[in-house]
Coordinates of C-alpha atoms and ligand atoms in Angstrom, one line a residue:
X1 CA -8.3 -4.0 -16.7
X2 CA -9.4 -3.1 -13.2
X3 CA -7.7 0.2 -13.1
X4 CA -9.6 3.1 -14.7
X5 CA -12.7 0.9 -14.5
X6 CA -16.0 1.6 -12.6
X7 CA -14.4 0.1 -9.5
X8 CA -11.5 2.5 -9.5
X9 CA -11.8 6.0 -7.9
X10 CA -9.8 7.2 -10.9
X11 CA -7.5 9.5 -9.1
X12 CA -4.4 11.1 -10.5
X13 CA -1.5 13.2 -9.1
X14 CA -1.2 17.0 -9.5
X15 CA 1.4 18.1 -12.1
X16 CA 4.9 18.5 -10.8
X17 CA 8.2 19.7 -12.3
X18 CA 9.9 16.5 -10.9
X19 CA 7.8 13.6 -12.0
X20 CA 5.2 12.2 -14.5
X21 CA 6.5 14.8 -17.0
X22 CA 5.6 12.7 -20.1
X23 CA 2.3 11.4 -18.8
X24 CA -1.1 12.6 -19.9
X25 CA -1.3 16.2 -18.7
X26 CA 1.7 15.6 -16.4
X27 CA -0.3 13.4 -14.1
X28 CA 0.3 9.9 -12.9
X29 CA -2.7 7.6 -12.3
X30 CA -3.2 6.6 -8.7
X31 CA -5.7 3.8 -8.8
X32 CA -7.8 3.1 -5.6
X33 CA -10.4 0.3 -5.4
X34 CA -14.0 1.7 -5.2
X35 CA -15.5 -1.6 -4.2
X36 CA -15.9 -4.0 -1.3
X37 CA -12.4 -5.0 -0.4
X38 CA -11.0 -1.7 -1.6
X39 CA -7.7 -1.8 -3.4
X40 CA -7.2 -5.4 -2.4
X41 CA -9.9 -6.2 -5.0
X42 CA -7.9 -4.5 -7.8
X43 CA -4.3 -5.0 -6.6
X44 CA -1.5 -7.2 -8.0
X45 CA -2.0 -9.8 -5.2
X46 CA 1.6 -9.8 -3.9
X47 CA 2.0 -10.8 -0.3
X48 CA 5.0 -9.1 1.2
X49 CA 5.1 -7.7 4.8
X50 CA 8.0 -5.3 4.9
X51 CA 11.2 -5.5 6.8
X52 CA 11.1 -6.4 10.6
X53 CA 13.2 -3.2 11.4
X54 CA 10.5 -1.1 9.7
X55 CA 8.2 -1.9 12.6
X56 CA 10.9 -1.5 15.2
X57 CA 11.3 2.0 13.7
X58 CA 7.6 2.7 14.2
X59 CA 7.9 1.7 17.8
X60 CA 11.1 3.8 18.2
X61 CA 9.2 6.8 17.1
X62 CA 6.9 6.5 20.1
X63 CA 4.4 3.9 18.9
X64 CA 4.4 1.5 21.8
X65 CA 3.3 -1.9 20.8
X66 CA 4.2 -1.7 17.2
X67 CA 7.7 -3.4 17.2
X68 CA 8.2 -6.4 14.9
X69 CA 7.8 -8.7 17.9
X70 CA 4.5 -7.1 18.6
X71 CA 3.1 -7.2 15.0
X72 CA 4.4 -10.6 13.9
X73 CA 1.6 -12.5 15.8
X74 CA -1.0 -10.3 13.9
X75 CA 0.5 -11.1 10.5
X76 CA 0.3 -14.8 11.5
X77 CA -3.2 -14.5 12.9
X78 CA -4.8 -13.6 9.6
X79 CA -2.8 -15.9 7.5
X80 CA -3.7 -19.3 6.0
X81 CA -0.5 -20.1 4.3
X82 CA -0.9 -23.1 1.9
X83 CA 2.8 -23.6 1.2
X84 CA 4.4 -24.0 4.6
X85 CA 6.8 -26.6 3.3
X86 CA 8.4 -24.0 1.0
X87 CA 8.8 -21.1 3.5
X88 CA 10.2 -20.4 7.0
X89 CA 7.4 -21.8 9.2
X90 CA 8.4 -19.7 12.2
X91 CA 7.0 -16.6 10.5
X92 CA 3.8 -18.1 9.1
X93 CA 0.4 -19.4 10.1
X94 CA -2.5 -21.5 9.0
X95 CA -6.1 -21.3 9.8
X96 CA -6.5 -17.5 9.4
X97 CA -9.1 -15.9 7.0
X98 CA -6.6 -14.7 4.4
X99 CA -5.3 -17.5 2.2
X100 CA -1.7 -16.9 1.0
X101 CA 0.0 -19.2 -1.6
X102 CA 2.4 -19.5 -4.5
X103 CA 0.7 -19.4 -7.9
X104 CA -0.1 -23.0 -8.8
X105 CA 1.8 -22.7 -12.1
X106 CA 5.2 -21.0 -12.6
X107 CA 6.4 -20.8 -16.1
X108 CA 10.0 -21.5 -17.0
X109 CA 10.9 -17.8 -17.5
X110 CA 9.8 -17.0 -14.0
X111 CA 12.0 -19.7 -12.6
X112 CA 14.8 -18.5 -14.9
X113 CA 14.5 -14.9 -13.6
X114 CA 14.9 -16.1 -10.0
X115 CA 17.9 -18.1 -11.1
X116 CA 19.3 -15.0 -12.8
X117 CA 19.0 -13.0 -9.6
X118 CA 20.8 -15.9 -7.8
X119 CA 23.6 -15.6 -10.4
X120 CA 23.9 -12.0 -9.4
X121 CA 24.6 -13.2 -5.8
X122 CA 21.1 -12.9 -4.3
X123 CA 20.2 -15.7 -2.0
X124 CA 16.8 -17.5 -2.3
X125 CA 15.1 -16.5 1.0
X126 CA 11.6 -16.3 2.5
X127 CA 11.2 -12.5 2.1
X128 CA 8.5 -12.5 4.8
X129 CA 11.0 -13.6 7.4
X130 CA 13.9 -11.7 9.0
X131 CA 15.8 -11.8 5.8
X132 CA 14.5 -9.7 3.0
X133 CA 17.5 -9.0 0.7
X134 CA 17.5 -11.8 -1.8
X135 CA 15.1 -13.3 -4.3
X136 CA 12.0 -15.4 -4.1
X137 CA 9.0 -16.7 -6.1
X138 CA 6.2 -14.5 -4.8
X139 CA 3.4 -15.6 -2.6
X140 CA 0.0 -14.1 -3.3
X141 CA -3.4 -13.3 -1.7
X142 CA -5.1 -16.0 -3.8
X143 CA -7.0 -19.2 -3.0
X144 CA -6.5 -22.0 -5.5
X145 CA -5.0 -19.5 -7.9
X146 CA -8.0 -17.1 -7.7
X147 CA -7.9 -13.6 -6.2
X148 CA -8.9 -13.5 -2.5
X149 CA -9.5 -9.9 -1.6
X150 CA -10.0 -8.8 2.0
X151 CA -13.7 -8.8 1.2
X152 CA -13.6 -12.4 0.1
X153 CA -11.4 -13.4 3.0
X154 CA -12.9 -11.5 5.9
X155 CA -16.4 -10.2 5.1
X156 CA -18.0 -12.8 2.8
X157 CA -17.7 -15.7 5.3
X158 CA -19.7 -13.7 7.9
X159 CA -21.9 -11.5 5.8
X160 CA -25.6 -12.1 6.6
X161 CA -24.5 -14.4 9.3
X162 CA -23.8 -12.0 12.1
X163 CA -26.5 -9.8 13.5
X164 CA -24.1 -7.1 14.4
X165 CA -22.9 -6.7 10.8
X166 CA -24.9 -4.6 8.3
X167 CA -23.2 -3.8 5.0
X168 CA -24.6 -0.8 3.0
X169 CA -23.3 -1.1 -0.5
X170 CA -23.2 1.7 -3.0
X171 CA -22.9 4.3 -0.3
X172 CA -20.7 7.3 -0.4
X173 CA -19.7 8.6 3.1
X174 CA -19.7 12.4 3.1
X175 CA -18.7 13.1 6.7
X176 CA -18.1 11.7 10.2
X177 CA -20.6 13.2 12.7
X178 CA -18.7 14.8 15.5
X179 CA -20.2 16.9 18.3
X180 CA -18.2 20.2 18.1
X181 CA -18.5 20.9 21.8
X182 CA -17.7 17.5 23.3
X183 CA -15.6 16.5 20.4
X184 CA -17.2 13.0 20.5
X185 CA -17.7 11.2 17.2
X186 CA -21.2 9.7 17.1
X187 CA -21.9 8.5 13.6
X188 CA -21.4 8.9 9.8
X189 CA -23.5 10.6 7.1
X190 CA -23.6 9.0 3.7
X191 CA -25.3 9.3 0.4
X192 CA -27.2 6.3 -0.8
X193 CA -29.5 6.2 -3.8
X194 CA -29.5 10.0 -3.9
X195 CA -30.5 10.3 -0.2
X196 CA -28.4 11.6 2.7
X197 CA -28.6 9.0 5.5
X198 CA -27.1 8.9 9.0
X199 CA -25.8 5.9 10.9
X200 CA -25.4 6.5 14.6
X201 CA -22.7 4.7 16.5
X202 CA -23.4 3.1 19.8
X203 CA -19.8 2.9 20.7
X204 CA -17.3 4.3 18.3
X205 CA -16.7 5.2 14.6
X206 CA -14.0 3.4 12.6
X207 CA -12.7 5.1 9.5
X208 CA -11.0 2.8 6.9
X209 CA -11.3 4.8 3.7
X210 CA -7.6 4.4 2.7
X211 CA -4.7 6.8 2.4
X212 CA -6.4 9.3 0.1
X213 CA -10.0 9.2 1.4
X214 CA -9.5 8.8 5.1
X215 CA -7.8 12.2 5.3
X216 CA -10.4 13.7 3.0
X217 CA -13.2 12.5 5.3
X218 CA -11.5 13.7 8.4
X219 CA -11.1 17.1 6.8
X220 CA -14.7 17.2 5.6
X221 CA -15.7 16.5 9.2
X222 CA -13.7 19.4 10.7
X223 CA -10.5 17.5 11.7
X224 CA -7.5 18.7 9.8
X225 CA -5.1 21.7 9.2
X226 CA -7.0 24.8 10.4
X227 CA -5.9 27.0 7.5
X228 CA -6.9 24.5 4.8
X229 CA -10.3 23.8 6.5
X230 CA -11.0 27.6 6.7
X231 CA -10.1 28.1 3.1
X232 CA -12.8 25.5 2.3
X233 CA -15.4 26.9 4.6
X234 CA -15.3 24.0 7.0
X235 CA -15.8 24.5 10.7
X236 CA -12.7 23.5 12.6
X237 CA -13.3 20.9 15.4
X238 CA -9.6 19.8 15.8
X239 CA -6.5 21.3 14.2
X240 CA -4.4 18.2 13.2
X241 CA -1.8 17.5 10.5
X242 CA -4.2 15.4 8.4
X243 CA -3.2 14.8 4.8
X244 CA 0.5 15.4 5.3
X245 CA 3.3 12.8 5.3
X246 CA 2.1 11.1 2.1
X247 CA 4.5 8.4 0.9
X248 CA 4.4 6.0 -1.9
X249 CA 6.5 3.4 -3.7
X250 CA 7.6 5.0 -6.9
X251 CA 8.8 3.0 -9.9
X252 CA 9.4 3.8 -13.6
X253 CA 8.4 2.5 -17.0
X254 CA 11.1 2.2 -19.5
X255 CA 13.5 -0.6 -18.7
X256 CA 12.3 -3.2 -21.2
X257 CA 13.8 -6.5 -22.1
X258 CA 12.7 -8.3 -25.3
X259 CA 11.7 -11.9 -24.9
X260 CA 11.9 -14.9 -27.2
X261 CA 9.1 -16.7 -25.4
X262 CA 6.3 -16.0 -22.8
X263 CA 6.8 -15.0 -19.2
X264 CA 4.8 -14.3 -16.1
X265 CA 5.4 -11.8 -13.3
X266 CA 5.7 -13.7 -10.0
X267 CA 9.4 -13.4 -9.3
X268 CA 10.8 -10.8 -6.9
X269 CA 14.0 -9.4 -5.6
X270 CA 15.1 -7.0 -2.9
X271 CA 18.5 -5.4 -3.2
X272 CA 20.6 -2.6 -1.8
X273 CA 22.1 0.3 -3.7
X274 CA 25.3 2.0 -2.6
X275 CA 23.2 4.7 -1.0
X276 CA 21.7 2.3 1.6
X277 CA 23.4 2.6 5.0
X278 CA 21.3 0.0 6.9
X279 CA 23.2 -3.3 6.7
X280 CA 20.2 -5.6 6.1
X281 CA 17.4 -3.4 4.7
X282 CA 16.8 -3.2 1.0
X283 CA 16.1 0.2 -0.7
X284 CA 15.1 -1.2 -4.1
X285 CA 12.6 -4.0 -5.0
X286 CA 12.6 -5.5 -8.5
X287 CA 9.4 -6.7 -10.1
X288 CA 8.8 -7.7 -13.7
X289 CA 5.7 -6.8 -15.7
X290 CA 4.9 -8.4 -19.0
X291 CA 4.6 -6.0 -22.0
X292 CA 4.1 -6.0 -25.7
X293 CA 7.3 -4.3 -26.9
X294 CA 5.8 -2.8 -30.1
X295 CA 2.8 -1.3 -28.3
X296 CA 5.0 0.0 -25.6
X297 CA 7.1 2.0 -28.0
X298 CA 4.2 3.4 -30.0
X299 CA 2.3 4.8 -27.0
X300 CA 3.6 8.3 -26.5
X301 CA 2.5 8.7 -22.9
X302 CA 3.0 5.1 -21.9
X303 CA -0.5 4.6 -20.6
X304 CA 0.2 1.1 -21.6
X305 CA 0.2 -1.2 -18.5
X306 CA -0.5 -4.8 -18.0
X307 CA -3.3 -3.9 -15.6
X308 CA -4.9 -1.6 -18.1
X309 CA -5.0 -3.8 -21.2
X310 CA -5.7 -7.5 -21.5
X311 CA -2.5 -9.0 -22.9
X312 CA -3.3 -11.9 -25.1
X313 CA 0.3 -11.8 -26.4
X314 CA 3.4 -10.4 -24.8
X315 CA 7.0 -10.4 -25.9
X316 CA 8.7 -8.2 -23.3
X317 CA 9.5 -7.9 -19.7
X318 CA 9.5 -4.5 -18.0
X319 CA 11.9 -4.4 -15.1
X320 CA 10.6 -2.2 -12.4
X321 CA 13.0 -0.9 -9.8
X322 CA 10.8 0.2 -7.0
X323 CA 12.0 2.8 -4.5
X324 CA 11.3 1.4 -1.0
X325 CA 12.3 4.1 1.3
X326 CA 11.5 7.5 -0.3
X327 CA 12.5 10.6 1.5
X328 CA 10.1 12.8 -0.5
X329 CA 6.8 13.5 1.2
X330 CA 3.6 14.6 -0.4
X331 CA 0.2 15.8 0.7
X332 CA -3.5 15.2 0.1
X333 CA -5.7 18.3 0.0
X334 CA -9.4 18.8 -0.6
X335 CA -10.6 19.8 -4.0
X336 CA -11.7 23.4 -3.3
X337 CA -14.3 23.5 -6.1
X338 CA -16.1 20.4 -4.7
X339 CA -14.5 19.3 -1.4
X340 CA -17.0 16.4 -0.8
X341 CA -17.2 14.8 -4.2
X342 CA -14.4 16.4 -6.2
X343 CA -11.2 14.4 -6.8
X344 CA -8.9 15.2 -4.0
X345 CA -5.7 17.0 -4.9
X346 CA -2.8 14.6 -4.6
X347 CA 0.6 16.3 -4.4
X348 CA 2.8 13.2 -4.5
X349 CA 6.0 15.3 -4.6
X350 CA 7.8 12.4 -6.1
X351 CA 11.6 13.0 -6.6
X352 CA 11.5 16.3 -4.8
X353 CA 14.4 14.8 -2.7
X354 CA 17.3 14.2 -5.1
X355 CA 18.4 11.0 -3.2
X356 CA 15.2 9.3 -4.4
X357 CA 16.1 9.9 -8.0
X358 CA 19.7 8.7 -7.4
X359 CA 18.5 5.5 -5.8
X360 CA 16.2 4.7 -8.7
X361 CA 18.9 5.3 -11.2
X362 CA 21.2 3.0 -9.2
X363 CA 18.4 0.5 -9.1
X364 CA 18.1 0.5 -12.9
X365 CA 21.8 0.0 -13.3
X366 CA 21.8 -3.0 -10.9
X367 CA 18.8 -4.5 -12.7
X368 CA 20.6 -4.2 -16.1
X369 CA 23.2 -6.6 -14.8
X370 CA 20.6 -9.3 -15.4
X371 CA 21.3 -9.2 -19.1
X372 CA 24.8 -10.6 -18.6
X373 CA 23.6 -13.7 -16.6
X374 CA 23.7 -17.1 -18.2
X375 CA 19.9 -17.4 -17.6
X376 CA 19.1 -14.3 -19.6
X377 CA 21.4 -15.4 -22.4
X378 CA 20.0 -18.9 -22.3
X379 CA 16.5 -17.5 -22.8
X380 CA 17.7 -14.9 -25.3
X381 CA 16.4 -12.0 -23.2
X382 CA 17.9 -8.7 -24.4
X383 CA 17.6 -5.1 -23.3
X384 CA 15.5 -3.1 -25.7
X385 CA 17.7 -0.1 -26.6
X386 CA 15.4 2.2 -28.4
X387 CA 15.2 5.4 -26.4
X388 CA 11.8 6.6 -25.3
X389 CA 10.6 9.8 -26.9
X390 CA 10.9 12.2 -24.0
X391 CA 14.5 11.2 -23.4
X392 CA 15.8 10.5 -26.9
X393 CA 18.0 13.6 -26.8
X394 CA 20.1 11.9 -24.0
X395 CA 22.6 9.1 -24.5
X396 CA 20.8 5.8 -24.0
X397 CA 21.9 4.0 -20.9
X398 CA 23.7 7.0 -19.2
X399 CA 22.7 8.0 -15.7
X400 CA 21.2 11.1 -17.2
X401 CA 19.1 9.0 -19.5
X402 CA 17.7 6.9 -16.7
X403 CA 17.1 10.0 -14.5
X404 CA 15.1 11.5 -17.5
X405 CA 13.1 8.3 -17.8
X406 CA 12.3 8.3 -14.1
X407 CA 11.1 11.9 -14.2
X408 CA 9.2 11.5 -17.5
X409 CA 7.7 8.1 -17.2
X410 CA 7.2 8.0 -13.5
X411 CA 5.0 5.2 -12.3
X412 CA 3.7 3.8 -9.0
X413 CA 2.9 0.4 -7.5
X414 CA 0.0 2.1 -5.7
X415 CA 1.2 2.1 -2.1
X416 CA 0.2 5.5 -0.8
X417 CA 0.4 5.6 3.0
X418 CA 1.0 7.9 6.0
X419 CA -1.7 10.7 5.6
X420 CA -3.2 10.0 9.1
X421 CA 0.1 9.3 10.7
X422 CA 0.3 7.3 13.9
X423 CA 2.4 9.0 16.6
X424 CA 2.3 9.9 20.3
X425 CA 0.5 12.9 21.7
X426 CA 3.7 15.1 21.7
X427 CA 4.3 14.5 18.0
X428 CA 2.7 17.5 16.3
X429 CA 2.6 15.6 12.9
X430 CA 0.6 12.7 14.3
X431 CA -3.1 12.2 13.6
X432 CA -3.8 9.0 15.5
X433 CA -2.3 7.6 18.7
X434 CA -0.7 4.2 19.0
X435 CA -4.2 2.7 19.6
X436 CA -5.3 4.4 16.4
X437 CA -7.6 6.9 18.1
X438 CA -7.7 10.3 16.5
X439 CA -5.9 12.8 18.8
X440 CA -8.3 15.1 20.5
X441 CA -11.5 13.4 19.3
X442 CA -13.3 10.7 21.3
X443 CA -14.7 7.5 19.9
X444 CA -13.0 7.8 16.5
X445 CA -10.3 5.6 15.1
X446 CA -8.6 5.3 11.8
X447 CA -7.7 1.8 10.8
X448 CA -6.1 1.5 7.4
X449 CA -2.8 2.1 5.5
X450 CA -3.0 5.9 6.2
X451 CA -1.8 5.4 9.8
X452 CA 1.7 4.1 8.8
X453 CA 4.2 6.7 10.2
X454 CA 6.7 5.6 7.7
X455 CA 6.2 3.4 4.6
X456 CA 7.4 -0.1 5.0
X457 CA 10.0 -1.6 2.7
X458 CA 7.6 -3.9 0.9
X459 CA 4.1 -4.1 -0.4
X460 CA 1.4 -2.6 1.7
X461 CA -1.6 -4.9 1.6
X462 CA -0.3 -7.5 4.2
X463 CA 0.8 -4.7 6.5
X464 CA -2.7 -3.1 6.2
X465 CA -4.3 -6.4 7.1
X466 CA -2.0 -6.6 10.1
X467 CA -3.0 -3.0 11.1
X468 CA -6.7 -4.1 10.9
X469 CA -6.1 -7.2 13.0
X470 CA -4.3 -5.1 15.7
X471 CA -7.0 -2.4 15.5
X472 CA -9.7 -4.9 16.1
X473 CA -7.9 -6.1 19.3
X474 CA -7.8 -2.4 20.4
X475 CA -11.5 -2.1 19.9
X476 CA -12.2 -5.3 21.7
X477 CA -9.9 -4.4 24.6
X478 CA -11.6 -1.0 25.0
X479 CA -15.2 -2.1 24.9
X480 CA -14.9 -5.5 26.6
X481 CA -13.0 -3.8 29.4
X482 CA -15.7 -1.2 29.8
X483 CA -18.3 -4.0 29.7
X484 CA -16.5 -5.8 32.5
X485 CA -16.2 -2.7 34.5
X486 CA -19.9 -2.0 34.1
X487 CA -20.7 -5.5 35.0
X488 CA -18.5 -5.2 38.0
X489 CA -20.1 -1.9 39.0
X490 CA -23.6 -3.4 38.6
X491 CA -22.5 -6.2 40.9
X492 CA -21.3 -3.9 43.6
X493 CA -24.5 -1.8 43.5
X494 CA -26.6 -4.9 43.7
X495 CA -24.5 -6.0 46.6
X496 CA -24.9 -2.6 48.3
X497 CA -28.7 -2.7 48.1
Ligands
FAD501 C1 -3.5 -1.4 -8.7 C2 -3.0 -1.7 -7.4 C3 -2.1 -2.7 -7.2 C4 -1.6 -3.0 -5.9 N1 -0.8 -4.1 -5.8 C5 -0.5 -4.5 -4.5 C6 0.2 -5.8 -4.3 O1 0.4 -6.6 -5.2 N2 0.5 -6.1 -3.1 C7 0.2 -5.3 -2.0 O2 0.6 -5.7 -0.9 N3 -0.4 -4.1 -2.2 C8 -0.8 -3.8 -3.4 N4 -1.5 -2.6 -3.6 C9 -1.8 -1.8 -2.4 C10 -2.8 -2.4 -1.4 O3 -3.9 -3.0 -2.1 C11 -3.3 -1.3 -0.5 O4 -2.2 -0.8 0.3 C12 -4.3 -1.7 0.5 O5 -5.4 -2.3 -0.1 C13 -4.8 -0.5 1.3 O6 -5.9 -0.7 2.1 P1 -6.7 0.4 2.7 O7 -7.7 -0.3 3.6 O8 -5.8 1.4 3.4 O9 -7.4 1.2 1.6 P2 -8.3 0.7 0.4 O10 -8.0 -0.7 0.1 O11 -8.2 1.7 -0.7 O12 -9.8 0.7 0.9 C14 -10.5 1.9 1.2 C15 -12.0 1.5 1.0 O13 -12.8 2.6 1.5 C16 -13.7 2.9 0.5 N5 -14.1 4.4 0.5 C17 -13.2 5.4 0.4 N6 -13.9 6.6 0.5 C18 -15.2 6.3 0.8 C19 -16.3 7.0 1.0 N7 -16.3 8.4 1.0 N8 -17.5 6.4 1.2 C20 -17.5 5.0 1.2 N9 -16.5 4.2 1.0 C21 -15.3 4.9 0.8 C22 -13.1 2.6 -0.8 O14 -14.0 2.4 -1.9 C23 -12.4 1.3 -0.4 O15 -13.3 0.2 -0.5 C24 -2.0 -2.3 -4.8 C25 -2.9 -1.2 -5.0 C26 -3.5 -1.0 -6.2 C27 -4.5 0.1 -6.4

């Protein structure tokens, strides 16, 4: 209901020979929240942080201060976890702005699915601790069962209460103001009620427009790949690899189980396929969406989606194997016919690396083992074996069939990251340094999901909140330090005279 609404930017990927083949015009929808709280206002609410070694890997790539030990306190800082008794308390906190909790009601099918995963040998674990492989009832970014977006959690409590916070709603930022000679960022330009307005920064500019629009805004401001900026007639201030390194968590529509009674979606599992070489890191996540089986099969392009249509009745479960560590990399480019307001060109490049397709197919096959569990039998949950139109020429259930489904009915759980990659100065593919400052530009930071050098093996909202917590400490450290130095200098001068 929230996707493709007025609070969605309404983006879609560019057609590709590898993915989204049976979708409308060969494009997959890539929803992004166009609203206070951004995508956290339209997301599925799942609170998962990623694997500890994901962050160690960031640090290993030259991002000092981003190891799991470094980031864990920031996850805990923002968290107000309402169910400490049911999780591993070492990894969790209370008293932060972001409430995290289990749904107050879990229906019997949800519990049944978790039990079915257990039958397959998966341990019940707190997936936000050191152990991720296993199953769990999900925790969510909700408060008393209601959505708590980052706007609700962090901004609403202080809005109109702090003198140093001014929110300008319904504003479209068109560029960051950067002095081309000094390369100092000094403000932003934005369109509000048809008028171009400028906001001038006293200290620095923070860009948090997300993984599609942060690279777009940098490029519009003269920071990006020189050739692409020139093609669009934009004056180059700094040649940087902006917009590259796009990664996402791909999934597929098409693995449908028919139900005999209702279900909900809050169970989760992380598993390993035979392709995963790391001993404790998952490469596939399983989530379940509710579907109406008849509608599902009569929609030729499968625009059907629980988030698109209100489901007053559902009689199916769609198992989603989600690829956690894609090797394919995409790119975001400006729309040359209208770089400022045109829909950016999203080349997701999904499945351009064959291993990604192999892993998804393997994930499907592991997921199908659920059908043989006592739990699924007990609930009468059966795989729907009608082939989908784009793949009906292939034997149902074969590897080729599932590969066809993946390429035809490609889907996403909307986790694009990486387009303003964090990395040290010597990394030519990096856009920001480990303090999130844009390389070669003064007084400009990017603080959002776009800075992830590599996508984490889990949902991306909690990691983005962590990045924001850490980013705010960088800002404080910079300016409070300068303030102290200035105070100290003033003192010395006073002393001198
Ligand atoms: C449908 C959907 C379901 C998801 N489900 C989950 C989930 O269950 N769990 C999970 O962990 N993650 C989920 N995610 C992903 C998660 O919500 C995002 O990773 C996270 O919100 C990213 O935060 P961000 O700050 O990088 O970008 P965003 O949240 O996209 O925020 C960017 C903000 O910048 C604004 N903006 C952009 N350009 C401009 C401009 N030019 N001028 C003014 N403002 C601008 C946008 O309107 C938006 O408010 C989901 C995402 C979607 C879309």
